[in-house]
């Protein structure tokens, strides 16, 4: 069964299309995708038992410590079935909603998908989202109930949930346990029997889809491809159609599970190309690879570039580390082109970068990778979402930070991103989740029962209300049993304003917030109250104000330090004391006009946290 060594690699290059199966594993986060992938690698003899370790395909330290998959992976398995050798190409995908773009790439390169459901937790929000995505790509779905060896497994109830919510035939469900290795042979048999072989003419001109890329310090960019038509071999001159650049193929091969060079990749196969590409910016996900001399080559239907929806500022905690932070961000963007960054400056924090992310978990992952891998100490501002503004002259602006909002007299329409949120939860918590959503200006879109104990509730909510703390609040009101998944459905007009914070009459750019008009006064009062606690007392009085345009909506005063200038006057004429007080008052007035207020870092973060709370 084992296919190690050069012989196994060579054999794969000549595999007939009918003996190839391309599939992926899709599931809600933490339903056991990576563990199941480990068992498939072990059972097919792709990895020797002594070299096996948990989460084998999760190579990143962060993936292993958090127990989640962040980057899509690819691996080729050789499997004997009824005396014939089959090549099974598995693409392991992330489960979290922020990495949905990774999942969409994987689906385009497959003909089948294992839809994995936990035997205790049942159908979750992202199970539904991933199942619909696989159906849209016309994939053959093999439903799998995992973790059947758990003491509290609810296999029959979960079967009913899958039937009612996803329309799955209960007789097609494969029951297994990734941890205990139960039912793995039946699963491999189902993949061979049910997943259709790839279609693609091996004699036609080359067409290959780029579905991921990785940067190697010694080899440059390694491009993950699925060959749709034709063949590619070592030494071929190829062209990346989207970028319009020509390269020579220096090495190509497959992941078994580590890189194994082969002589050629044929239509239907999944593998990698190394072409001496110096930067991942020259490799576009969803691009098409064709022969350099093929002038008639037409690009395959690729992916839309991932849209960044959450923005925040990242600043070095020590202003001197600006260049180190820039180098770290550049290094990270080589491996993850899905986030972008641009330099910006703030009066409170100095020089830093404005970074765009796909979602909140994506932002957290990038921040942790910067701190762990690049050893940079960071200060991060509160996240905000992307808004759209239609000006009176008809132009549309994309707003990534509050400072970019023009004067209200120039705004025709202020739009905010709206998301469709699907909550899956026990039925006794429907009321509290509805209240939670309505408090955040949600509109109910649907409510259906998945089984006698669980329901799916859909709401349309502003993205700004979702990203800050909705997930935490959901977990707390449902005692950890509720899950959510969201997708962006577009922009809608809203009654929004920019609220500025003035310290000593000067607007502090980095403290501006975009909020709903109905909410602005309450938030303004909360913010200035918090700032009053955090800003140290100065020798002069400091006014902290919240304003919308030129209208002040809240004010607090940080009182001045007082020196007792009349301490030396014992009794005597009151006019002497009055003269000293007047002199002190004049000095404070002059100090206020030339002195600057130090806003401590703690105060800066406190106001942003307050601004983010509901």
PDB file of C-alpha atoms in Angstrom, residues 303-512:
ATOM      1  CA  UNK A 303     -12.072  34.065  -8.248  1.00  0.00           C
ATOM      2  CA  UNK A 304     -13.061  37.540  -7.232  1.00  0.00           C
ATOM      3  CA  UNK A 305     -10.223  39.039  -5.182  1.00  0.00           C
ATOM      4  CA  UNK A 306     -11.081  38.796  -1.452  1.00  0.00           C
ATOM      5  CA  UNK A 307     -12.683  42.029  -0.199  1.00  0.00           C
ATOM      6  CA  UNK A 308     -11.250  43.454   3.004  1.00  0.00           C
ATOM      7  CA  UNK A 309     -14.052  44.433   5.345  1.00  0.00           C
ATOM      8  CA  UNK A 310     -12.363  45.219   8.678  1.00  0.00           C
ATOM      9  CA  UNK A 311      -9.677  47.878   9.075  1.00  0.00           C
ATOM     10  CA  UNK A 312      -7.534  48.812  12.053  1.00  0.00           C
ATOM     11  CA  UNK A 313      -4.338  50.712  12.768  1.00  0.00           C
ATOM     12  CA  UNK A 314      -1.197  48.820  13.808  1.00  0.00           C
ATOM     13  CA  UNK A 315       1.511  50.911  15.489  1.00  0.00           C
ATOM     14  CA  UNK A 316       4.837  49.916  17.057  1.00  0.00           C
ATOM     15  CA  UNK A 317       4.598  50.403  20.847  1.00  0.00           C
ATOM     16  CA  UNK A 318       8.002  52.084  20.610  1.00  0.00           C
ATOM     17  CA  UNK A 319       7.975  54.726  17.845  1.00  0.00           C
ATOM     18  CA  UNK A 320      11.536  53.776  16.842  1.00  0.00           C
ATOM     19  CA  UNK A 321      10.419  50.324  15.595  1.00  0.00           C
ATOM     20  CA  UNK A 322       8.519  51.676  12.574  1.00  0.00           C
ATOM     21  CA  UNK A 323      10.931  50.183  10.020  1.00  0.00           C
ATOM     22  CA  UNK A 324      10.905  46.788  11.807  1.00  0.00           C
ATOM     23  CA  UNK A 325       7.090  46.766  11.660  1.00  0.00           C
ATOM     24  CA  UNK A 326       7.135  47.658   7.952  1.00  0.00           C
ATOM     25  CA  UNK A 327       9.596  44.839   7.196  1.00  0.00           C
ATOM     26  CA  UNK A 328       7.500  42.369   9.232  1.00  0.00           C
ATOM     27  CA  UNK A 329       4.296  43.349   7.375  1.00  0.00           C
ATOM     28  CA  UNK A 330       6.023  43.020   4.001  1.00  0.00           C
ATOM     29  CA  UNK A 331       7.355  39.586   4.944  1.00  0.00           C
ATOM     30  CA  UNK A 332       3.896  38.444   6.084  1.00  0.00           C
ATOM     31  CA  UNK A 333       2.123  39.808   2.995  1.00  0.00           C
ATOM     32  CA  UNK A 334       4.445  37.647   0.852  1.00  0.00           C
ATOM     33  CA  UNK A 335       2.739  34.591   2.422  1.00  0.00           C
ATOM     34  CA  UNK A 336      -0.770  36.016   2.836  1.00  0.00           C
ATOM     35  CA  UNK A 337      -1.778  38.398   0.041  1.00  0.00           C
ATOM     36  CA  UNK A 338      -5.331  38.611   1.457  1.00  0.00           C
ATOM     37  CA  UNK A 339      -4.529  41.520   3.804  1.00  0.00           C
ATOM     38  CA  UNK A 340      -3.198  44.905   2.743  1.00  0.00           C
ATOM     39  CA  UNK A 341      -1.496  47.787   4.551  1.00  0.00           C
ATOM     40  CA  UNK A 342      -0.651  51.427   3.952  1.00  0.00           C
ATOM     41  CA  UNK A 343       1.349  53.872   6.118  1.00  0.00           C
ATOM     42  CA  UNK A 344      -0.560  56.407   8.224  1.00  0.00           C
ATOM     43  CA  UNK A 345       0.181  58.700  11.132  1.00  0.00           C
ATOM     44  CA  UNK A 346      -1.752  59.664  14.238  1.00  0.00           C
ATOM     45  CA  UNK A 347      -1.193  62.498  16.703  1.00  0.00           C
ATOM     46  CA  UNK A 348      -1.689  60.120  19.612  1.00  0.00           C
ATOM     47  CA  UNK A 349       0.379  57.170  18.364  1.00  0.00           C
ATOM     48  CA  UNK A 350       2.907  58.504  15.849  1.00  0.00           C
ATOM     49  CA  UNK A 351       3.691  56.582  12.655  1.00  0.00           C
ATOM     50  CA  UNK A 352       2.087  53.217  11.874  1.00  0.00           C
ATOM     51  CA  UNK A 353       0.039  51.345   9.274  1.00  0.00           C
ATOM     52  CA  UNK A 354      -3.629  51.087   8.327  1.00  0.00           C
ATOM     53  CA  UNK A 355      -4.316  47.397   7.653  1.00  0.00           C
ATOM     54  CA  UNK A 356      -7.300  45.766   5.944  1.00  0.00           C
ATOM     55  CA  UNK A 357      -8.473  42.254   6.878  1.00  0.00           C
ATOM     56  CA  UNK A 358     -11.196  39.800   5.818  1.00  0.00           C
ATOM     57  CA  UNK A 359     -12.668  39.648   9.315  1.00  0.00           C
ATOM     58  CA  UNK A 360     -11.929  39.795  13.013  1.00  0.00           C
ATOM     59  CA  UNK A 361     -10.275  36.362  13.374  1.00  0.00           C
ATOM     60  CA  UNK A 362      -8.097  37.152  10.336  1.00  0.00           C
ATOM     61  CA  UNK A 363      -7.019  40.394  12.069  1.00  0.00           C
ATOM     62  CA  UNK A 364      -6.226  38.521  15.304  1.00  0.00           C
ATOM     63  CA  UNK A 365      -4.222  35.852  13.417  1.00  0.00           C
ATOM     64  CA  UNK A 366      -2.116  38.481  11.575  1.00  0.00           C
ATOM     65  CA  UNK A 367      -1.461  40.368  14.818  1.00  0.00           C
ATOM     66  CA  UNK A 368      -0.359  37.159  16.582  1.00  0.00           C
ATOM     67  CA  UNK A 369       1.855  36.130  13.668  1.00  0.00           C
ATOM     68  CA  UNK A 370       3.539  39.557  13.729  1.00  0.00           C
ATOM     69  CA  UNK A 371       4.220  39.251  17.457  1.00  0.00           C
ATOM     70  CA  UNK A 372       5.277  35.556  17.407  1.00  0.00           C
ATOM     71  CA  UNK A 373       7.141  35.172  14.097  1.00  0.00           C
ATOM     72  CA  UNK A 374       8.517  38.690  13.672  1.00  0.00           C
ATOM     73  CA  UNK A 375       8.992  39.659  17.355  1.00  0.00           C
ATOM     74  CA  UNK A 376       7.301  43.068  17.005  1.00  0.00           C
ATOM     75  CA  UNK A 377       5.553  44.690  19.984  1.00  0.00           C
ATOM     76  CA  UNK A 378       2.269  46.139  18.691  1.00  0.00           C
ATOM     77  CA  UNK A 379      -0.379  48.655  19.641  1.00  0.00           C
ATOM     78  CA  UNK A 380      -3.628  48.005  17.820  1.00  0.00           C
ATOM     79  CA  UNK A 381      -6.503  50.482  17.466  1.00  0.00           C
ATOM     80  CA  UNK A 382     -10.130  49.350  17.602  1.00  0.00           C
ATOM     81  CA  UNK A 383     -11.334  47.820  14.332  1.00  0.00           C
ATOM     82  CA  UNK A 384     -13.800  49.581  12.052  1.00  0.00           C
ATOM     83  CA  UNK A 385     -15.581  48.511   8.879  1.00  0.00           C
ATOM     84  CA  UNK A 386     -15.639  49.923   5.339  1.00  0.00           C
ATOM     85  CA  UNK A 387     -18.429  52.407   4.586  1.00  0.00           C
ATOM     86  CA  UNK A 388     -19.592  54.005   1.327  1.00  0.00           C
ATOM     87  CA  UNK A 389     -20.509  57.660   0.895  1.00  0.00           C
ATOM     88  CA  UNK A 390     -22.300  59.150  -2.129  1.00  0.00           C
ATOM     89  CA  UNK A 391     -21.376  62.846  -2.384  1.00  0.00           C
ATOM     90  CA  UNK A 392     -23.692  65.530  -3.724  1.00  0.00           C
ATOM     91  CA  UNK A 393     -21.664  65.678  -6.954  1.00  0.00           C
ATOM     92  CA  UNK A 394     -22.488  61.966  -7.583  1.00  0.00           C
ATOM     93  CA  UNK A 395     -19.060  60.480  -6.745  1.00  0.00           C
ATOM     94  CA  UNK A 396     -18.882  57.451  -4.434  1.00  0.00           C
ATOM     95  CA  UNK A 397     -16.151  57.200  -1.775  1.00  0.00           C
ATOM     96  CA  UNK A 398     -14.961  54.108   0.128  1.00  0.00           C
ATOM     97  CA  UNK A 399     -14.327  55.064   3.751  1.00  0.00           C
ATOM     98  CA  UNK A 400     -11.791  52.951   5.648  1.00  0.00           C
ATOM     99  CA  UNK A 401     -11.376  55.249   8.657  1.00  0.00           C
ATOM    100  CA  UNK A 402     -13.506  57.985  10.273  1.00  0.00           C
ATOM    101  CA  UNK A 403     -11.047  60.773   9.374  1.00  0.00           C
ATOM    102  CA  UNK A 404     -11.921  60.295   5.679  1.00  0.00           C
ATOM    103  CA  UNK A 405     -15.604  61.235   6.153  1.00  0.00           C
ATOM    104  CA  UNK A 406     -16.284  64.585   4.365  1.00  0.00           C
ATOM    105  CA  UNK A 407     -18.388  67.414   5.874  1.00  0.00           C
ATOM    106  CA  UNK A 408     -22.056  66.513   6.317  1.00  0.00           C
ATOM    107  CA  UNK A 409     -23.110  69.238   3.836  1.00  0.00           C
ATOM    108  CA  UNK A 410     -21.263  67.315   1.057  1.00  0.00           C
ATOM    109  CA  UNK A 411     -22.910  63.940   1.827  1.00  0.00           C
ATOM    110  CA  UNK A 412     -25.910  62.828  -0.198  1.00  0.00           C
ATOM    111  CA  UNK A 413     -26.067  59.290   1.224  1.00  0.00           C
ATOM    112  CA  UNK A 414     -24.127  57.379   3.911  1.00  0.00           C
ATOM    113  CA  UNK A 415     -24.121  53.575   3.372  1.00  0.00           C
ATOM    114  CA  UNK A 416     -23.076  50.788   5.724  1.00  0.00           C
ATOM    115  CA  UNK A 417     -22.261  47.116   4.945  1.00  0.00           C
ATOM    116  CA  UNK A 418     -25.089  44.713   5.840  1.00  0.00           C
ATOM    117  CA  UNK A 419     -24.540  41.019   6.564  1.00  0.00           C
ATOM    118  CA  UNK A 420     -26.906  38.059   6.651  1.00  0.00           C
ATOM    119  CA  UNK A 421     -26.223  36.302   9.969  1.00  0.00           C
ATOM    120  CA  UNK A 422     -27.379  32.708  10.492  1.00  0.00           C
ATOM    121  CA  UNK A 423     -27.614  31.585  14.118  1.00  0.00           C
ATOM    122  CA  UNK A 424     -27.921  27.863  14.911  1.00  0.00           C
ATOM    123  CA  UNK A 425     -28.949  27.334  18.539  1.00  0.00           C
ATOM    124  CA  UNK A 426     -31.069  25.306  20.978  1.00  0.00           C
ATOM    125  CA  UNK A 427     -34.724  26.411  20.731  1.00  0.00           C
ATOM    126  CA  UNK A 428     -34.899  27.647  24.342  1.00  0.00           C
ATOM    127  CA  UNK A 429     -32.490  30.485  23.472  1.00  0.00           C
ATOM    128  CA  UNK A 430     -34.408  31.856  20.448  1.00  0.00           C
ATOM    129  CA  UNK A 431     -35.918  34.738  22.486  1.00  0.00           C
ATOM    130  CA  UNK A 432     -32.627  36.042  23.914  1.00  0.00           C
ATOM    131  CA  UNK A 433     -30.890  35.844  20.513  1.00  0.00           C
ATOM    132  CA  UNK A 434     -33.767  37.757  18.869  1.00  0.00           C
ATOM    133  CA  UNK A 435     -33.457  40.480  21.527  1.00  0.00           C
ATOM    134  CA  UNK A 436     -29.670  40.535  21.054  1.00  0.00           C
ATOM    135  CA  UNK A 437     -30.130  41.059  17.289  1.00  0.00           C
ATOM    136  CA  UNK A 438     -32.911  43.657  17.590  1.00  0.00           C
ATOM    137  CA  UNK A 439     -30.834  45.708  20.045  1.00  0.00           C
ATOM    138  CA  UNK A 440     -28.266  45.890  17.220  1.00  0.00           C
ATOM    139  CA  UNK A 441     -30.861  47.108  14.670  1.00  0.00           C
ATOM    140  CA  UNK A 442     -31.291  43.657  13.100  1.00  0.00           C
ATOM    141  CA  UNK A 443     -34.135  42.682  10.740  1.00  0.00           C
ATOM    142  CA  UNK A 444     -35.514  39.123  11.057  1.00  0.00           C
ATOM    143  CA  UNK A 445     -35.243  37.219   7.744  1.00  0.00           C
ATOM    144  CA  UNK A 446     -36.107  33.639   8.669  1.00  0.00           C
ATOM    145  CA  UNK A 447     -36.677  31.124  11.427  1.00  0.00           C
ATOM    146  CA  UNK A 448     -36.747  27.354  10.873  1.00  0.00           C
ATOM    147  CA  UNK A 449     -36.505  24.281  13.080  1.00  0.00           C
ATOM    148  CA  UNK A 450     -33.689  21.846  12.230  1.00  0.00           C
ATOM    149  CA  UNK A 451     -34.965  19.251  14.719  1.00  0.00           C
ATOM    150  CA  UNK A 452     -37.066  19.060  17.874  1.00  0.00           C
ATOM    151  CA  UNK A 453     -34.329  20.812  19.878  1.00  0.00           C
ATOM    152  CA  UNK A 454     -32.436  23.128  17.483  1.00  0.00           C
ATOM    153  CA  UNK A 455     -33.370  26.036  15.238  1.00  0.00           C
ATOM    154  CA  UNK A 456     -31.791  28.257  12.553  1.00  0.00           C
ATOM    155  CA  UNK A 457     -32.566  31.989  12.893  1.00  0.00           C
ATOM    156  CA  UNK A 458     -31.515  34.489  10.165  1.00  0.00           C
ATOM    157  CA  UNK A 459     -31.072  38.237  10.657  1.00  0.00           C
ATOM    158  CA  UNK A 460     -29.809  41.110   8.512  1.00  0.00           C
ATOM    159  CA  UNK A 461     -27.463  43.184  10.674  1.00  0.00           C
ATOM    160  CA  UNK A 462     -25.005  46.069  10.100  1.00  0.00           C
ATOM    161  CA  UNK A 463     -21.477  44.577   9.907  1.00  0.00           C
ATOM    162  CA  UNK A 464     -20.244  47.149  12.445  1.00  0.00           C
ATOM    163  CA  UNK A 465     -22.654  45.664  15.027  1.00  0.00           C
ATOM    164  CA  UNK A 466     -21.447  42.110  14.250  1.00  0.00           C
ATOM    165  CA  UNK A 467     -17.654  42.381  14.309  1.00  0.00           C
ATOM    166  CA  UNK A 468     -17.046  43.860  17.750  1.00  0.00           C
ATOM    167  CA  UNK A 469     -18.596  41.528  20.297  1.00  0.00           C
ATOM    168  CA  UNK A 470     -21.655  39.780  18.843  1.00  0.00           C
ATOM    169  CA  UNK A 471     -19.932  36.382  18.840  1.00  0.00           C
ATOM    170  CA  UNK A 472     -18.886  36.747  22.504  1.00  0.00           C
ATOM    171  CA  UNK A 473     -22.370  37.926  23.512  1.00  0.00           C
ATOM    172  CA  UNK A 474     -23.977  35.020  21.581  1.00  0.00           C
ATOM    173  CA  UNK A 475     -21.780  32.496  23.399  1.00  0.00           C
ATOM    174  CA  UNK A 476     -22.635  34.068  26.749  1.00  0.00           C
ATOM    175  CA  UNK A 477     -26.457  34.234  26.268  1.00  0.00           C
ATOM    176  CA  UNK A 478     -26.640  30.675  24.826  1.00  0.00           C
ATOM    177  CA  UNK A 479     -24.148  29.222  27.380  1.00  0.00           C
ATOM    178  CA  UNK A 480     -21.773  28.295  24.565  1.00  0.00           C
ATOM    179  CA  UNK A 481     -24.294  26.292  22.494  1.00  0.00           C
ATOM    180  CA  UNK A 482     -25.077  28.940  19.832  1.00  0.00           C
ATOM    181  CA  UNK A 483     -23.016  29.301  16.644  1.00  0.00           C
ATOM    182  CA  UNK A 484     -23.117  31.925  13.918  1.00  0.00           C
ATOM    183  CA  UNK A 485     -22.004  32.424  10.350  1.00  0.00           C
ATOM    184  CA  UNK A 486     -22.306  35.581   8.258  1.00  0.00           C
ATOM    185  CA  UNK A 487     -21.987  36.650   4.640  1.00  0.00           C
ATOM    186  CA  UNK A 488     -21.911  40.180   3.274  1.00  0.00           C
ATOM    187  CA  UNK A 489     -25.002  40.943   1.172  1.00  0.00           C
ATOM    188  CA  UNK A 490     -24.287  44.566   0.220  1.00  0.00           C
ATOM    189  CA  UNK A 491     -24.473  48.195   1.320  1.00  0.00           C
ATOM    190  CA  UNK A 492     -27.627  49.960   2.515  1.00  0.00           C
ATOM    191  CA  UNK A 493     -28.289  53.640   3.342  1.00  0.00           C
ATOM    192  CA  UNK A 494     -28.187  54.425   7.072  1.00  0.00           C
ATOM    193  CA  UNK A 495     -28.433  57.437   9.353  1.00  0.00           C
ATOM    194  CA  UNK A 496     -24.729  57.643  10.296  1.00  0.00           C
ATOM    195  CA  UNK A 497     -22.511  60.458  11.536  1.00  0.00           C
ATOM    196  CA  UNK A 498     -18.868  61.003  12.360  1.00  0.00           C
ATOM    197  CA  UNK A 499     -18.324  61.820  16.015  1.00  0.00           C
ATOM    198  CA  UNK A 500     -15.141  63.753  16.810  1.00  0.00           C
ATOM    199  CA  UNK A 501     -13.364  63.978  20.139  1.00  0.00           C
ATOM    200  CA  UNK A 502     -11.864  67.361  21.050  1.00  0.00           C
ATOM    201  CA  UNK A 503      -9.232  67.660  23.755  1.00  0.00           C
ATOM    202  CA  UNK A 504      -8.612  71.260  24.770  1.00  0.00           C
ATOM    203  CA  UNK A 505     -10.529  72.425  21.696  1.00  0.00           C
ATOM    204  CA  UNK A 506      -8.314  70.465  19.276  1.00  0.00           C
ATOM    205  CA  UNK A 507      -9.736  67.545  17.297  1.00  0.00           C
ATOM    206  CA  UNK A 508      -7.767  64.332  17.894  1.00  0.00           C
ATOM    207  CA  UNK A 509      -8.006  62.489  14.560  1.00  0.00           C
ATOM    208  CA  UNK A 510      -7.275  59.016  15.873  1.00  0.00           C
ATOM    209  CA  UNK A 511     -10.223  59.162  18.305  1.00  0.00           C
ATOM    210  CA  UNK A 512     -13.019  59.814  15.764  1.00  0.00           C
TER     211      UNK A 512
END
